[in-house]
XYZ file of N, CA and C in Angstrom:
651
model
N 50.833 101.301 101.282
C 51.053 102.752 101.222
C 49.778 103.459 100.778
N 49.268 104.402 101.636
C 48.447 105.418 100.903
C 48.395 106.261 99.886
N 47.444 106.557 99.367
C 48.435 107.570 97.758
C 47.873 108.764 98.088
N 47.963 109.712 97.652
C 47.940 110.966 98.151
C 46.747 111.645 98.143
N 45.472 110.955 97.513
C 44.583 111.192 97.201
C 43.788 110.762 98.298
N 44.054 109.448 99.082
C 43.327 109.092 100.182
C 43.766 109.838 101.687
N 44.435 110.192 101.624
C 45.183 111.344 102.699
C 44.658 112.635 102.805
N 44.698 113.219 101.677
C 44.063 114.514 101.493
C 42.160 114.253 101.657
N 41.744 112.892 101.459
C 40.221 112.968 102.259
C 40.368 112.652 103.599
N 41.584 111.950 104.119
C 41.454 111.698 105.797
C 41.546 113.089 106.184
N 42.396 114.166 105.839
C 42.985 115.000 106.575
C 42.202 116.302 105.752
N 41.021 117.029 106.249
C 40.650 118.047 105.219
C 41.220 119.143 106.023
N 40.560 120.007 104.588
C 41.372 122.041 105.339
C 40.757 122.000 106.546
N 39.696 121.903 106.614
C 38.996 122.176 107.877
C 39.960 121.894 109.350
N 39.816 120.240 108.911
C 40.401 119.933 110.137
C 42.248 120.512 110.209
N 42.945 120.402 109.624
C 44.022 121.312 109.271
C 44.398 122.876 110.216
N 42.792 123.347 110.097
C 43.270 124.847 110.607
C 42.722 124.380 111.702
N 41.574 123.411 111.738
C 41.427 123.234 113.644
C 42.987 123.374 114.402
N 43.500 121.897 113.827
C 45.079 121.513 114.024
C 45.810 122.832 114.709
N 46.129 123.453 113.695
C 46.663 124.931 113.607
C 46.329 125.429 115.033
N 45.055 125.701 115.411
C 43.921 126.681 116.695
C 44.639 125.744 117.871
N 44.995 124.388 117.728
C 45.131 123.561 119.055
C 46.839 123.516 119.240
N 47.324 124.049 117.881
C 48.306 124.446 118.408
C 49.240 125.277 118.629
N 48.161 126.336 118.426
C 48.831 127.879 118.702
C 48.514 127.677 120.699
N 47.443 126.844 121.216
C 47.255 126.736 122.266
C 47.953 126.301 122.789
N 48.718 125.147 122.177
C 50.036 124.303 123.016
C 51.165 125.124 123.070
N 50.951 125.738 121.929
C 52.429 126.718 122.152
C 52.999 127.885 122.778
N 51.903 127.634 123.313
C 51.762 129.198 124.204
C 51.395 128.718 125.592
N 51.128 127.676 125.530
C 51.510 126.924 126.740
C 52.655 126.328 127.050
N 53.652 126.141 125.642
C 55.331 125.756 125.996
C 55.972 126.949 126.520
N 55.864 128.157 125.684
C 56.399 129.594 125.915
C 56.329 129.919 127.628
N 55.054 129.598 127.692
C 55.166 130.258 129.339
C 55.594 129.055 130.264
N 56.142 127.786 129.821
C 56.383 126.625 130.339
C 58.326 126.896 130.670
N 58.657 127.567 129.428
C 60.128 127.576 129.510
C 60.252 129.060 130.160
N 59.583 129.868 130.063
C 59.631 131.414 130.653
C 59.934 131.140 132.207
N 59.169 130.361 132.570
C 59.122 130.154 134.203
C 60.008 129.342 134.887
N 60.286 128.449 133.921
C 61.889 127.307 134.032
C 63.324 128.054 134.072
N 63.398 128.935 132.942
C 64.890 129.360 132.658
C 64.693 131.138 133.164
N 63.515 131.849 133.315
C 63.425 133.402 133.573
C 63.682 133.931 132.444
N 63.104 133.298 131.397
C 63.247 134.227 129.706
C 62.354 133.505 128.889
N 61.582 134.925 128.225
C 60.790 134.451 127.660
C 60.909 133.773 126.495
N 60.448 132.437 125.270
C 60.782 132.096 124.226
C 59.319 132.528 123.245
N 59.427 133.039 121.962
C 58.345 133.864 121.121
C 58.511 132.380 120.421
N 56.988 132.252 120.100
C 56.951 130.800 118.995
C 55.968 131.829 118.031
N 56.532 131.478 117.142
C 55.914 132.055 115.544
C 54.437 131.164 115.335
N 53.507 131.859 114.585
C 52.270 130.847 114.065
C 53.021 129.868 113.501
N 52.311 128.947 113.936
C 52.715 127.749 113.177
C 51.804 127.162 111.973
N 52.967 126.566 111.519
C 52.416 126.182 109.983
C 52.360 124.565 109.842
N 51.804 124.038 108.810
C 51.549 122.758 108.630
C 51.391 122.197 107.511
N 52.178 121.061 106.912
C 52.539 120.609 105.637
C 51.830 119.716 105.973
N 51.423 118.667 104.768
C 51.105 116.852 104.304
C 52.139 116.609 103.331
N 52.998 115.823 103.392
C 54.296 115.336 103.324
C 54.306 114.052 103.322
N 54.809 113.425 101.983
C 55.656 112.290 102.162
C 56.985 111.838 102.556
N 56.965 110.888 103.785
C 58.038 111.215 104.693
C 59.256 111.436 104.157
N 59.624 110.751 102.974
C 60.766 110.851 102.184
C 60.993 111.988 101.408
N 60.048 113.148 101.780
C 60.790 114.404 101.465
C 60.640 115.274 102.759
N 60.361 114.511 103.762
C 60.818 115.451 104.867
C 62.563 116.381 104.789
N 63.559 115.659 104.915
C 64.920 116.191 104.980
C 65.143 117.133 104.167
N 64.537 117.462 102.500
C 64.881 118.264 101.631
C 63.542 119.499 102.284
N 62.533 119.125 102.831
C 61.382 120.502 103.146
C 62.263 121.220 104.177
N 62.449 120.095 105.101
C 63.601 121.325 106.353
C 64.211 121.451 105.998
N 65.561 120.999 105.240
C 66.661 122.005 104.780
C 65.943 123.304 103.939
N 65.061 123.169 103.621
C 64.505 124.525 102.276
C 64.325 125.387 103.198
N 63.322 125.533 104.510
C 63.084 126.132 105.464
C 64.377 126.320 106.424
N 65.197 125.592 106.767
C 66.394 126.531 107.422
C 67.600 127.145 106.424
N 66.968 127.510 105.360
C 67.859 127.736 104.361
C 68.897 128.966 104.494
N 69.056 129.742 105.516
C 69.600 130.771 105.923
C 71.210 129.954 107.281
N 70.471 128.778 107.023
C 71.650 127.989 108.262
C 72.666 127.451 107.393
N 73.950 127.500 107.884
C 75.070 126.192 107.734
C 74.637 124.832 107.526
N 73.850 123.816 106.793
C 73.012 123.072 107.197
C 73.544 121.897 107.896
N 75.331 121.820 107.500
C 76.202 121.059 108.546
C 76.468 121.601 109.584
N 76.479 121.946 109.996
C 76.892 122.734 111.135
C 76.027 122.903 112.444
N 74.440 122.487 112.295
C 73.034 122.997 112.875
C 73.356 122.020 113.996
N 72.859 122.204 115.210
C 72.499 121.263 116.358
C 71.060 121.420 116.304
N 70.805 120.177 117.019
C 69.673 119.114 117.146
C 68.952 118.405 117.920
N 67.912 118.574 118.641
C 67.669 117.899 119.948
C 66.348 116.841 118.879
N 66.579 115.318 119.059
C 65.384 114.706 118.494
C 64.768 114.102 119.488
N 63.805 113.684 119.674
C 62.640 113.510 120.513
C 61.854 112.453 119.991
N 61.590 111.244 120.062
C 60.230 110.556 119.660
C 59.152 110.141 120.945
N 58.110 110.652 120.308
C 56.449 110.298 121.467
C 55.719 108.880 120.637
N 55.242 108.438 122.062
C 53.970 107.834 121.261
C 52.773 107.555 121.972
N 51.625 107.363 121.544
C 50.320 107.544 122.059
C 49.692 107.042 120.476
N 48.314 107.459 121.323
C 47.791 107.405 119.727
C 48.211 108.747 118.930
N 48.857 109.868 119.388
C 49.236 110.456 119.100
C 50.392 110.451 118.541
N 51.441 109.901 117.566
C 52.758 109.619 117.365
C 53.608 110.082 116.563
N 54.617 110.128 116.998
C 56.051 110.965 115.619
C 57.772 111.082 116.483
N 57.860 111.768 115.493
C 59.064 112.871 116.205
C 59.210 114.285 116.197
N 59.659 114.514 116.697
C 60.222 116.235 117.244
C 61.431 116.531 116.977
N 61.693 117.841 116.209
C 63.397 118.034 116.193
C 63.366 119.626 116.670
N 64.341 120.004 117.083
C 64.506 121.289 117.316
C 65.909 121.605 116.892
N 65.853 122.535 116.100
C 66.977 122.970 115.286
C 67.683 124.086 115.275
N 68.547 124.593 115.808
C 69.421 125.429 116.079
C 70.609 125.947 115.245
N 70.752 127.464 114.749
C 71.640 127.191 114.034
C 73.319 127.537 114.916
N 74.293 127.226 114.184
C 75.702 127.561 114.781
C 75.927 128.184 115.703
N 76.866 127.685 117.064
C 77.096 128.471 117.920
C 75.702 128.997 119.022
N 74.503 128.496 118.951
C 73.302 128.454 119.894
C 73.873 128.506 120.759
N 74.614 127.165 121.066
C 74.793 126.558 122.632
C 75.565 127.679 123.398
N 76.710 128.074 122.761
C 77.546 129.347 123.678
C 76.967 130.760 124.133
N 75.450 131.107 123.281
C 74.479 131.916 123.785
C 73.559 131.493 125.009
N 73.010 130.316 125.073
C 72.221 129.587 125.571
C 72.832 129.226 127.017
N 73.868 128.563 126.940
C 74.131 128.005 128.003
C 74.399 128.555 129.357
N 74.445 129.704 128.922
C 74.341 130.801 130.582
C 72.543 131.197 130.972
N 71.607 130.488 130.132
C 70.734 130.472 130.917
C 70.600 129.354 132.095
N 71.277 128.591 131.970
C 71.473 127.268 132.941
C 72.211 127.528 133.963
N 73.733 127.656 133.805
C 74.854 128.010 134.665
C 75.243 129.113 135.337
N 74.029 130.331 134.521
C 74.305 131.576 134.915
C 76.097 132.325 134.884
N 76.471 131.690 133.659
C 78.353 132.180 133.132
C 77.989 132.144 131.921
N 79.255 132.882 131.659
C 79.277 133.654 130.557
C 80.612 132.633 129.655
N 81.077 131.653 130.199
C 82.064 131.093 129.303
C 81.340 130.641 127.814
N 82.776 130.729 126.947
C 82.465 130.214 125.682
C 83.290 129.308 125.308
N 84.555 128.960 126.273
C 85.864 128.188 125.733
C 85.561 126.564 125.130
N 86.135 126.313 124.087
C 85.661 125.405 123.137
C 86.474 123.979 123.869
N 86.193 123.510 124.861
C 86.739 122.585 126.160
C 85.787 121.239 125.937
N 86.112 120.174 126.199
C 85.577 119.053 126.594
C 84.273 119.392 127.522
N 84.578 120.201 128.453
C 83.621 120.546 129.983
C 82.320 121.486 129.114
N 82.980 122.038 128.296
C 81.495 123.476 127.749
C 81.069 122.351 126.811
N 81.859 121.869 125.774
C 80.709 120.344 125.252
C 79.562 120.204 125.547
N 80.238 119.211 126.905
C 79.297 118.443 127.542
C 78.111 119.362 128.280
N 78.421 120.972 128.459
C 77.157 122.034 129.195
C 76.162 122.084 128.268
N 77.096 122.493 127.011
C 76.294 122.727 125.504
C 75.381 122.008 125.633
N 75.430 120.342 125.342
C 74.486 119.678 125.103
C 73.670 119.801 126.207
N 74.020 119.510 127.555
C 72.983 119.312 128.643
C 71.983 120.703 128.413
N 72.274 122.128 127.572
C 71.274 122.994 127.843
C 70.604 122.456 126.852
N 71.132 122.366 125.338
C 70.071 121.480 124.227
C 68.923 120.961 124.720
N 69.290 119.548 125.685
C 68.647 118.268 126.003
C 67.648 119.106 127.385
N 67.663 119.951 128.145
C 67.021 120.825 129.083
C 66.163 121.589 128.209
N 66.301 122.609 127.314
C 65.724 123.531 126.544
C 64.795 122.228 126.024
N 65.338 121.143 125.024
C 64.644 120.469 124.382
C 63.265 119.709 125.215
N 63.467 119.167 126.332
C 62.712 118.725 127.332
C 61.633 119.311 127.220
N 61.305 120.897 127.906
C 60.533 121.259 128.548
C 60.058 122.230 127.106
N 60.492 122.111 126.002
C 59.891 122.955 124.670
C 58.937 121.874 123.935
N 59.875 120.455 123.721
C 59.279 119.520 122.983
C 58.046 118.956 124.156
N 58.553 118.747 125.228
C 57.096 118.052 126.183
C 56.272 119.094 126.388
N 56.262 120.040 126.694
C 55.274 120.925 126.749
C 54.494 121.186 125.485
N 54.959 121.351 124.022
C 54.179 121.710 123.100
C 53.427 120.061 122.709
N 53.418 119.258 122.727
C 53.278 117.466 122.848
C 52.541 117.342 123.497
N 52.796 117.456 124.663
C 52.355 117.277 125.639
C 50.413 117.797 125.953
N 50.763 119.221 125.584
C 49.118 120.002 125.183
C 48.774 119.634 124.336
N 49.167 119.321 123.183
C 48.585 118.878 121.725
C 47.817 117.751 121.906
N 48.407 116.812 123.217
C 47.983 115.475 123.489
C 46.769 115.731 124.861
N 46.942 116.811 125.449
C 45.640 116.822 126.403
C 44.601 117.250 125.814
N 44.641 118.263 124.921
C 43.592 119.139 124.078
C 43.074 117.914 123.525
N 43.532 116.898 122.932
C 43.002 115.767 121.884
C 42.397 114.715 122.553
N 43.258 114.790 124.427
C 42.113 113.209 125.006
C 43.445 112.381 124.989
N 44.443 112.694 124.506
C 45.474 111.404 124.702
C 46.954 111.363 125.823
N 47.475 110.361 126.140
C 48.725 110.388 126.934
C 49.800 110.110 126.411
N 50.597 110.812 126.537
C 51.791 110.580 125.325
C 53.426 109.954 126.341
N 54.102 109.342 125.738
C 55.324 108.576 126.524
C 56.214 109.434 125.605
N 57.619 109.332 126.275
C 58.660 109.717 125.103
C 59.375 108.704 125.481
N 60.521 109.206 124.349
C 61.956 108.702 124.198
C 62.947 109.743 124.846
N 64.006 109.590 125.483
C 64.808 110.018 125.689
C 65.223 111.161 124.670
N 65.359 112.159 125.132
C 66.003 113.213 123.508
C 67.791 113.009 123.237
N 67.825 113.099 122.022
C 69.446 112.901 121.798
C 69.518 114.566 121.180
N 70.768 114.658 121.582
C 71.449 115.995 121.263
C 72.588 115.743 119.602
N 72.473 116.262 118.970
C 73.650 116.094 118.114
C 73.794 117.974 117.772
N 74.973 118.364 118.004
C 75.965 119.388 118.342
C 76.754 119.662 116.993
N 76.414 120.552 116.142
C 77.141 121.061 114.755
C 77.301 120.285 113.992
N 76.259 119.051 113.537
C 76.271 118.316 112.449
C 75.512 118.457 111.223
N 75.579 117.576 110.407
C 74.596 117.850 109.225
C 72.810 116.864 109.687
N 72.236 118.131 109.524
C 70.881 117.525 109.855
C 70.482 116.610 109.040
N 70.934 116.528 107.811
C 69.830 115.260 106.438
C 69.880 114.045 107.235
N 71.163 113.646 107.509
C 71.378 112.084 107.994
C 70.850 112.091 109.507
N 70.466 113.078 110.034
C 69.348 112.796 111.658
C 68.234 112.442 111.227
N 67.159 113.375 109.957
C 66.486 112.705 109.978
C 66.408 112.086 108.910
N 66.975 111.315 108.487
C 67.103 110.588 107.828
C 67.124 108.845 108.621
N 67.841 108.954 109.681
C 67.218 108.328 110.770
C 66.493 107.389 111.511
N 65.565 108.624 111.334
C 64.198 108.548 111.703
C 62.812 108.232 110.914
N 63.053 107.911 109.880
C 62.357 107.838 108.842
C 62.300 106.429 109.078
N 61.449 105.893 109.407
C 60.666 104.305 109.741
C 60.246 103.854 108.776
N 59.768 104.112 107.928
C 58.928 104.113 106.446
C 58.571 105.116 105.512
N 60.256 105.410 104.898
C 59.934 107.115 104.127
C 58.701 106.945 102.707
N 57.833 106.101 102.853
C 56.982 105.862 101.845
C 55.603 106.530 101.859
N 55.822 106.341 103.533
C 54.405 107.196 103.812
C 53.956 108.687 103.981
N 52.955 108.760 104.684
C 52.833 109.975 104.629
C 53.050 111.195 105.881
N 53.525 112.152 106.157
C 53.643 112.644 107.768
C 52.774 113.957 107.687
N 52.234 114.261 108.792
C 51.851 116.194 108.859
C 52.930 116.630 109.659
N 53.630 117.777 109.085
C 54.475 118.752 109.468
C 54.268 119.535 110.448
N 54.574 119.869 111.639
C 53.662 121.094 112.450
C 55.397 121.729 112.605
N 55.455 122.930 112.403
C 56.233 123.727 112.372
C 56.183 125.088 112.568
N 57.247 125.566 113.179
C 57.537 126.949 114.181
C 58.720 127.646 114.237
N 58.913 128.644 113.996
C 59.924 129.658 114.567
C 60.016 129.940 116.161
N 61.024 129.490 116.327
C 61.069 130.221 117.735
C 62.526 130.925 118.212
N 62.055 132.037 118.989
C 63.143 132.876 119.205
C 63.749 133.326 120.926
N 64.528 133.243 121.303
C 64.539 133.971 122.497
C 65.568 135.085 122.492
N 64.862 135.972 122.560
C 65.085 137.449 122.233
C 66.490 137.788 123.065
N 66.512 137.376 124.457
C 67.359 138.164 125.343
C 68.749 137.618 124.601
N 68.776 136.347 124.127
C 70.221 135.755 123.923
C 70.169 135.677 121.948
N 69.454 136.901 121.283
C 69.783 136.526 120.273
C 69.548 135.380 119.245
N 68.733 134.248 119.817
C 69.171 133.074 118.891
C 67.505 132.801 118.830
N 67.299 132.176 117.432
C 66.083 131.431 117.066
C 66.442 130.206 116.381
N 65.628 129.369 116.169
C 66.147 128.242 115.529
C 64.041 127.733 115.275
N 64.508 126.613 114.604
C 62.950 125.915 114.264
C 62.601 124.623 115.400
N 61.417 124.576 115.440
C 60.976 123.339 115.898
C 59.909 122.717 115.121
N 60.030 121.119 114.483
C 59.392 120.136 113.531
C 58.761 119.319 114.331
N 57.385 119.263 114.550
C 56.676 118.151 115.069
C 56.158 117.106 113.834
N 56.665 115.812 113.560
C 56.459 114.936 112.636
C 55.303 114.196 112.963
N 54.189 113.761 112.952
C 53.121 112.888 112.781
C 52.930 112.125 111.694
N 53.035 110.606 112.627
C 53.165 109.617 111.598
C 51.627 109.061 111.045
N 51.676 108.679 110.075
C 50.432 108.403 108.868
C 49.424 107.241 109.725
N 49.946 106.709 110.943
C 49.398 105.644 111.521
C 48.583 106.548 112.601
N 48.644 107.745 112.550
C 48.122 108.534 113.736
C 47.103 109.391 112.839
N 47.095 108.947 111.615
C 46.027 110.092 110.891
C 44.617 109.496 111.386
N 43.932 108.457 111.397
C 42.380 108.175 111.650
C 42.328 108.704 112.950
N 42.875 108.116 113.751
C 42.824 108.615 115.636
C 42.416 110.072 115.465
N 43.497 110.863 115.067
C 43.892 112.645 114.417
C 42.214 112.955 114.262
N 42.150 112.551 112.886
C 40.713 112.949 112.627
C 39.355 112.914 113.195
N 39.273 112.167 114.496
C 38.655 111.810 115.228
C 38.544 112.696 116.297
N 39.735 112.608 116.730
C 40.242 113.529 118.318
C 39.682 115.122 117.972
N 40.248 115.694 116.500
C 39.868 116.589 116.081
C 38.411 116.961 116.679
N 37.619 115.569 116.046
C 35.724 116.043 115.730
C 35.270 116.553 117.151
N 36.177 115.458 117.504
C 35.729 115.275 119.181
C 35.777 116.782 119.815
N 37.349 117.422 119.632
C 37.228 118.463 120.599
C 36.477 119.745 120.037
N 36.138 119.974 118.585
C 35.020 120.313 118.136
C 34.036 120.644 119.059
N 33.548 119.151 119.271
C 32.072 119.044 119.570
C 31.814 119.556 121.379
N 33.146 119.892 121.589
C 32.887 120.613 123.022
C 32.226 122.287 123.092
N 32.374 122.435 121.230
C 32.010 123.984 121.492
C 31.090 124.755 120.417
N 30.162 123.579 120.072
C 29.097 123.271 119.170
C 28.074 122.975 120.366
């Protein structure tokens, strides 16, 4: 395990707000990625960025969706890997899906049916797709790398601690947080999106960083 002292020299401010610059770029390359997919635009907030030991990931996002039901939230999780590696969650609070899901089907139903379920999630796992690969996805061209996923799982009005809780491979170590507000205005609803980077991706990180630097030096 690293201690917190050797982390904070892998990972300086500097490179931090680079981080930040490459991914206000990705994200604005997801925004106009889902604008052109569904015909509505999605607003991603500046994003922000923690150094975190993974084992207080679950208590930092609950603090930050602290305005949500925190049982109740749906969930699209996502894991990439490359030299670039983590997970992705996108977090939604109550009742999203019955706003959402007429960007897909173009209807207006809300009836609480086996059939709208199963729509619910498929818009989750659609929305989640083309939000989580697109913002990933740039983060990973800007840096030089190719990234694979995992399949995304949907979980639909549960308690988020035990998702990622999860996901936590080794809550000993250390993760960077990349985190966002995002909203889509026409249907009312915002929710967060958590890009997790695992501690095995910090030297690569710091590197890729110098690198894309040095394209404009």
């Amino acid at each position: 395990m690293a201690k917190n002292d050797d982390v904070k020299e892998m990972i300086t401010t500097a490179e931090t707000d680079l981080l930040q610059e490459i991914m206000n770029i990705a994200f604005g390359r997801a925004a106009s990625d889902l604008a052109e997919f569904v015909d509505i635009f999605v607003i991603l907030s500046v994003p922000q960025i923690r150094l975190l030991q993974a084992f207080d990931l679950p208590n930092y996002i609950n603090s930050e969706i602290m305005d949500y039901d925190k049982d109740r939230v749906s969930v699209v999780e996502q894991s990439f890997w490359g030299k670039f590696k983590g997970n992705a969650f996108l977090v939604f609070p109550p009742g999203a899906g019955k706003k959402l899901i007429s960007l897909f089907d173009g209807g207006t139903s809300v009836l609480d049916s086996d059939p709208f379920q199963e729509m619910e999630k498929e818009t989750f796992l659609e929305i989640g797709n083309i939000l989580i690969g697109a913002c990933i996805g740039k983060i990973a061209e800007l840096l030089g790398d190719v990234i694979t996923y995992s399949p995304p799982r949907v979980v639909v009005e549960k308690s988020l601690h035990g998702v990622v809780y999860d996901n936590l491979v080794d809550p000993d170590n250390m993760a960077i947080v990349l985190r966002t507000v995002f909203e889509f205005n026409e249907r009312n609803v915002s929710g967060f999106m958590f890009i997790l980077t695992k501690q095995e991706s910090f030297v690569w990180l710091k590197n890729a960083l110098h690198k894309f630097l040095e394209q404009y030096e």
